[in-house]
Amino acid sequence: MSFEPLHGYENWLGMGTGWQFEDLLAAKVVKCFPEAYPRAADIAILAAADFNEGFAVPAEQARPVYLRDKVALKKSER
């Protein structure tokens, strides 16, 4: 399994411990800070910047992206 980078976001900074899996990403992690954890306020700042740059979509088209969308295998997948 690999994850494709979002258009315009080919280079990433990693925050927190989940970046130990960076080899699964098609994006390039240019620097990682495993001791740092993002806060909701940090995400809001990033969202505001994207909104101001025209990356917004109408609410009915918005889709959340979950990095941990599938964290366990079903018995049939093991």
Short mmCIF file of N, CA, C and O in Angstrom, two decimals:
data_model
loop_
_atom_site.label_atom_id
_atom_site.label_comp_id
_atom_site.label_asym_id
_atom_site.label_seq_id
_atom_site.Cartn_x
_atom_site.Cartn_y
_atom_site.Cartn_z
N MET A 1 0.84 -1.17 0.00
CA MET A 1 0.00 0.00 0.00
C MET A 1 0.89 1.23 0.00
O MET A 1 1.88 1.30 0.70
N SER A 2 0.53 2.23 -0.79
CA SER A 2 1.24 3.51 -0.75
C SER A 2 0.21 4.62 -0.90
O SER A 2 -0.90 4.41 -1.36
N PHE A 3 0.59 5.81 -0.49
CA PHE A 3 -0.30 6.95 -0.53
C PHE A 3 0.27 7.98 -1.48
O PHE A 3 1.42 8.35 -1.38
N GLU A 4 -0.54 8.43 -2.41
CA GLU A 4 -0.10 9.43 -3.38
C GLU A 4 -0.12 10.80 -2.74
O GLU A 4 -1.01 11.12 -1.96
N PRO A 5 0.85 11.66 -3.07
CA PRO A 5 0.84 13.02 -2.52
C PRO A 5 -0.29 13.84 -3.13
O PRO A 5 -0.69 13.60 -4.27
N LEU A 6 -0.82 14.76 -2.36
CA LEU A 6 -1.80 15.70 -2.88
C LEU A 6 -1.12 16.64 -3.84
O LEU A 6 0.05 16.99 -3.66
N HIS A 7 -1.82 17.06 -4.88
CA HIS A 7 -1.26 17.99 -5.85
C HIS A 7 -0.75 19.24 -5.14
O HIS A 7 -1.45 19.86 -4.35
N GLY A 8 0.49 19.58 -5.40
CA GLY A 8 1.09 20.76 -4.78
C GLY A 8 1.75 20.47 -3.44
O GLY A 8 2.29 21.37 -2.82
N TYR A 9 1.67 19.21 -2.98
CA TYR A 9 2.24 18.86 -1.67
C TYR A 9 3.16 17.65 -1.82
O TYR A 9 2.99 16.62 -1.19
N GLU A 10 4.17 17.78 -2.65
CA GLU A 10 5.07 16.65 -2.90
C GLU A 10 6.11 16.48 -1.80
O GLU A 10 6.59 15.39 -1.56
N ASN A 11 6.49 17.56 -1.14
CA ASN A 11 7.49 17.50 -0.07
C ASN A 11 6.80 17.71 1.27
O ASN A 11 6.04 18.66 1.43
N TRP A 12 7.08 16.83 2.24
CA TRP A 12 6.40 16.86 3.52
C TRP A 12 7.38 17.06 4.66
O TRP A 12 8.53 16.63 4.60
N LEU A 13 6.89 17.68 5.74
CA LEU A 13 7.57 17.69 7.03
C LEU A 13 6.79 16.73 7.92
O LEU A 13 5.57 16.80 7.99
N GLY A 14 7.49 15.83 8.58
CA GLY A 14 6.82 14.87 9.45
C GLY A 14 6.78 15.34 10.89
O GLY A 14 7.77 15.83 11.42
N MET A 15 5.62 15.22 11.52
CA MET A 15 5.44 15.59 12.93
C MET A 15 4.88 14.38 13.66
O MET A 15 3.90 13.78 13.21
N GLY A 16 5.47 14.01 14.79
CA GLY A 16 4.97 12.89 15.57
C GLY A 16 5.63 11.57 15.16
O GLY A 16 6.49 11.52 14.29
N THR A 17 5.21 10.51 15.81
CA THR A 17 5.87 9.21 15.64
C THR A 17 5.38 8.41 14.45
O THR A 17 6.03 7.43 14.07
N GLY A 18 4.29 8.76 13.83
CA GLY A 18 3.76 7.99 12.71
C GLY A 18 4.63 7.99 11.47
O GLY A 18 4.45 7.17 10.58
N TRP A 19 5.60 8.87 11.42
CA TRP A 19 6.44 8.97 10.23
C TRP A 19 7.47 7.86 10.12
O TRP A 19 8.25 7.80 9.19
N GLN A 20 7.44 6.93 11.06
CA GLN A 20 8.28 5.75 10.91
C GLN A 20 7.84 4.93 9.69
O GLN A 20 8.56 4.08 9.22
N PHE A 21 6.65 5.24 9.17
CA PHE A 21 6.12 4.55 8.01
C PHE A 21 6.27 5.36 6.73
O PHE A 21 5.57 5.14 5.76
N GLU A 22 7.18 6.31 6.72
CA GLU A 22 7.32 7.20 5.56
C GLU A 22 7.64 6.47 4.27
O GLU A 22 7.38 6.97 3.19
N ASP A 23 8.17 5.25 4.36
CA ASP A 23 8.48 4.49 3.14
C ASP A 23 7.21 4.10 2.39
O ASP A 23 7.27 3.72 1.23
N LEU A 24 6.03 4.21 3.01
CA LEU A 24 4.77 3.92 2.34
C LEU A 24 4.25 5.11 1.54
O LEU A 24 3.31 4.97 0.77
N LEU A 25 4.84 6.27 1.72
CA LEU A 25 4.38 7.47 1.04
C LEU A 25 5.08 7.68 -0.28
O LEU A 25 6.28 7.44 -0.40
N ALA A 26 4.33 8.14 -1.26
CA ALA A 26 4.94 8.52 -2.53
C ALA A 26 5.58 9.90 -2.40
O ALA A 26 6.42 10.27 -3.19
N ALA A 27 5.18 10.64 -1.37
CA ALA A 27 5.73 11.96 -1.14
C ALA A 27 7.10 11.86 -0.46
O ALA A 27 7.43 10.86 0.15
N LYS A 28 7.87 12.90 -0.58
CA LYS A 28 9.20 12.94 0.03
C LYS A 28 9.10 13.64 1.38
O LYS A 28 8.68 14.78 1.47
N VAL A 29 9.49 12.95 2.45
CA VAL A 29 9.55 13.55 3.78
C VAL A 29 10.93 14.20 3.90
O VAL A 29 11.94 13.51 3.97
N VAL A 30 10.96 15.53 3.87
CA VAL A 30 12.23 16.23 3.84
C VAL A 30 12.85 16.41 5.23
O VAL A 30 14.05 16.55 5.35
N LYS A 31 12.02 16.38 6.26
CA LYS A 31 12.52 16.47 7.63
C LYS A 31 11.45 15.90 8.55
O LYS A 31 10.26 16.06 8.30
N CYS A 32 11.88 15.22 9.60
CA CYS A 32 10.95 14.59 10.52
C CYS A 32 11.26 15.04 11.95
O CYS A 32 12.42 15.11 12.34
N PHE A 33 10.21 15.35 12.70
CA PHE A 33 10.31 15.76 14.09
C PHE A 33 9.49 14.79 14.94
O PHE A 33 8.34 15.08 15.28
N PRO A 34 10.01 13.60 15.28
CA PRO A 34 9.21 12.60 15.99
C PRO A 34 8.78 13.05 17.39
O PRO A 34 7.79 12.55 17.91
N GLU A 35 9.49 14.00 17.98
CA GLU A 35 9.13 14.45 19.32
C GLU A 35 8.04 15.52 19.31
O GLU A 35 7.52 15.89 20.35
N ALA A 36 7.68 16.02 18.15
CA ALA A 36 6.69 17.09 18.03
C ALA A 36 5.33 16.51 17.67
O ALA A 36 5.22 15.60 16.86
N TYR A 37 4.29 17.04 18.29
CA TYR A 37 2.94 16.58 18.01
C TYR A 37 2.09 17.78 17.59
O TYR A 37 2.09 18.81 18.28
N PRO A 38 1.39 17.68 16.47
CA PRO A 38 0.55 18.80 16.04
C PRO A 38 -0.65 18.99 16.96
O PRO A 38 -1.12 18.04 17.58
N ARG A 39 -1.10 20.20 17.06
CA ARG A 39 -2.30 20.54 17.84
C ARG A 39 -3.38 21.00 16.87
O ARG A 39 -3.09 21.36 15.74
N ALA A 40 -4.61 21.00 17.31
CA ALA A 40 -5.72 21.43 16.47
C ALA A 40 -5.49 22.84 15.94
O ALA A 40 -5.80 23.14 14.79
N ALA A 41 -4.93 23.70 16.76
CA ALA A 41 -4.66 25.08 16.32
C ALA A 41 -3.68 25.10 15.16
O ALA A 41 -3.80 25.95 14.25
N ASP A 42 -2.72 24.19 15.16
CA ASP A 42 -1.76 24.11 14.06
C ASP A 42 -2.46 23.74 12.76
O ASP A 42 -2.18 24.30 11.70
N ILE A 43 -3.36 22.77 12.84
CA ILE A 43 -4.11 22.33 11.67
C ILE A 43 -4.99 23.47 11.14
O ILE A 43 -5.12 23.67 9.93
N ALA A 44 -5.59 24.23 12.05
CA ALA A 44 -6.44 25.36 11.65
C ALA A 44 -5.63 26.41 10.89
O ALA A 44 -6.12 26.98 9.90
N ILE A 45 -4.40 26.66 11.30
CA ILE A 45 -3.53 27.62 10.61
C ILE A 45 -3.23 27.13 9.20
O ILE A 45 -3.29 27.89 8.23
N LEU A 46 -2.92 25.83 9.08
CA LEU A 46 -2.65 25.28 7.75
C LEU A 46 -3.90 25.34 6.86
O LEU A 46 -3.82 25.66 5.67
N ALA A 47 -5.05 25.04 7.44
CA ALA A 47 -6.30 25.07 6.68
C ALA A 47 -6.61 26.49 6.20
O ALA A 47 -7.05 26.68 5.06
N ALA A 48 -6.39 27.47 7.05
CA ALA A 48 -6.65 28.86 6.66
C ALA A 48 -5.74 29.28 5.50
O ALA A 48 -6.19 29.96 4.57
N ALA A 49 -4.49 28.86 5.55
CA ALA A 49 -3.56 29.20 4.47
C ALA A 49 -4.02 28.55 3.16
O ALA A 49 -4.01 29.20 2.11
N ASP A 50 -4.43 27.28 3.21
CA ASP A 50 -4.93 26.61 2.00
C ASP A 50 -6.19 27.29 1.49
O ASP A 50 -6.36 27.47 0.28
N PHE A 51 -7.09 27.66 2.38
CA PHE A 51 -8.31 28.35 1.98
C PHE A 51 -7.98 29.65 1.26
O PHE A 51 -8.52 29.94 0.19
N ASN A 52 -7.05 30.41 1.80
CA ASN A 52 -6.65 31.69 1.19
C ASN A 52 -5.97 31.50 -0.16
O ASN A 52 -5.97 32.42 -0.98
N GLU A 53 -5.41 30.33 -0.40
CA GLU A 53 -4.77 30.05 -1.69
C GLU A 53 -5.71 29.37 -2.68
O GLU A 53 -5.27 28.93 -3.74
N GLY A 54 -6.98 29.27 -2.33
CA GLY A 54 -7.97 28.75 -3.26
C GLY A 54 -8.16 27.24 -3.27
O GLY A 54 -8.72 26.69 -4.20
N PHE A 55 -7.71 26.55 -2.22
CA PHE A 55 -7.86 25.10 -2.18
C PHE A 55 -9.18 24.65 -1.57
O PHE A 55 -9.37 23.48 -1.30
N ALA A 56 -10.09 25.57 -1.32
CA ALA A 56 -11.38 25.23 -0.70
C ALA A 56 -12.32 24.58 -1.71
O ALA A 56 -12.22 24.82 -2.92
N VAL A 57 -13.21 23.75 -1.22
CA VAL A 57 -14.26 23.14 -2.04
C VAL A 57 -15.58 23.32 -1.30
O VAL A 57 -15.60 23.49 -0.08
N PRO A 58 -16.71 23.26 -2.01
CA PRO A 58 -17.99 23.32 -1.33
C PRO A 58 -18.13 22.16 -0.33
O PRO A 58 -17.57 21.08 -0.53
N ALA A 59 -18.88 22.37 0.74
CA ALA A 59 -19.01 21.37 1.81
C ALA A 59 -19.46 20.01 1.28
O ALA A 59 -18.97 18.98 1.73
N GLU A 60 -20.35 20.00 0.30
CA GLU A 60 -20.84 18.72 -0.21
C GLU A 60 -19.79 17.94 -0.99
O GLU A 60 -19.92 16.76 -1.25
N GLN A 61 -18.68 18.60 -1.35
CA GLN A 61 -17.58 17.92 -2.05
C GLN A 61 -16.40 17.60 -1.13
O GLN A 61 -15.47 16.92 -1.54
N ALA A 62 -16.45 18.10 0.09
CA ALA A 62 -15.33 17.89 1.02
C ALA A 62 -15.29 16.44 1.46
O ALA A 62 -16.31 15.82 1.74
N ARG A 63 -14.09 15.87 1.47
CA ARG A 63 -13.89 14.49 1.90
C ARG A 63 -12.72 14.44 2.87
O ARG A 63 -11.62 14.87 2.54
N PRO A 64 -12.96 13.92 4.06
CA PRO A 64 -11.83 13.81 5.00
C PRO A 64 -10.83 12.77 4.53
O PRO A 64 -11.17 11.83 3.82
N VAL A 65 -9.59 12.97 4.88
CA VAL A 65 -8.53 12.02 4.57
C VAL A 65 -8.00 11.49 5.90
O VAL A 65 -7.55 12.26 6.73
N TYR A 66 -8.11 10.19 6.07
CA TYR A 66 -7.67 9.57 7.32
C TYR A 66 -6.39 8.80 7.08
O TYR A 66 -6.36 7.88 6.26
N LEU A 67 -5.33 9.15 7.78
CA LEU A 67 -4.09 8.39 7.66
C LEU A 67 -4.24 7.01 8.28
O LEU A 67 -3.61 6.07 7.86
N ARG A 68 -5.10 6.90 9.27
CA ARG A 68 -5.31 5.62 9.94
C ARG A 68 -6.69 5.06 9.57
O ARG A 68 -7.41 4.55 10.40
N ASP A 69 -7.05 5.14 8.30
CA ASP A 69 -8.36 4.70 7.85
C ASP A 69 -8.57 3.20 8.06
O ASP A 69 -9.65 2.76 8.37
N LYS A 70 -7.51 2.44 7.91
CA LYS A 70 -7.62 0.99 8.08
C LYS A 70 -6.45 0.54 8.94
O LYS A 70 -5.34 0.38 8.45
N VAL A 71 -6.71 0.33 10.21
CA VAL A 71 -5.62 0.02 11.14
C VAL A 71 -5.52 -1.46 11.49
O VAL A 71 -4.58 -1.88 12.12
N ALA A 72 -6.52 -2.24 11.08
CA ALA A 72 -6.47 -3.68 11.41
C ALA A 72 -6.99 -4.49 10.22
O ALA A 72 -7.84 -4.03 9.45
N LEU A 73 -6.45 -5.68 10.05
CA LEU A 73 -6.90 -6.58 9.00
C LEU A 73 -8.08 -7.42 9.50
O LEU A 73 -8.13 -7.80 10.66
N LYS A 74 -9.01 -7.70 8.61
CA LYS A 74 -10.07 -8.66 8.92
C LYS A 74 -9.48 -10.04 8.93
O LYS A 74 -8.41 -10.28 8.35
N LYS A 75 -10.17 -10.99 9.56
CA LYS A 75 -9.66 -12.37 9.60
C LYS A 75 -9.39 -12.89 8.21
O LYS A 75 -8.40 -13.58 7.95
N SER A 76 -10.28 -12.58 7.26
CA SER A 76 -10.13 -13.08 5.88
C SER A 76 -8.93 -12.45 5.18
O SER A 76 -8.47 -12.97 4.18
N GLU A 77 -8.41 -11.33 5.67
CA GLU A 77 -7.29 -10.65 5.05
C GLU A 77 -5.94 -11.04 5.66
O GLU A 77 -4.90 -10.68 5.14
N ARG A 78 -5.98 -11.78 6.77
CA ARG A 78 -4.73 -12.16 7.44
C ARG A 78 -4.05 -13.31 6.76
O ARG A 78 -4.56 -14.12 6.12
#
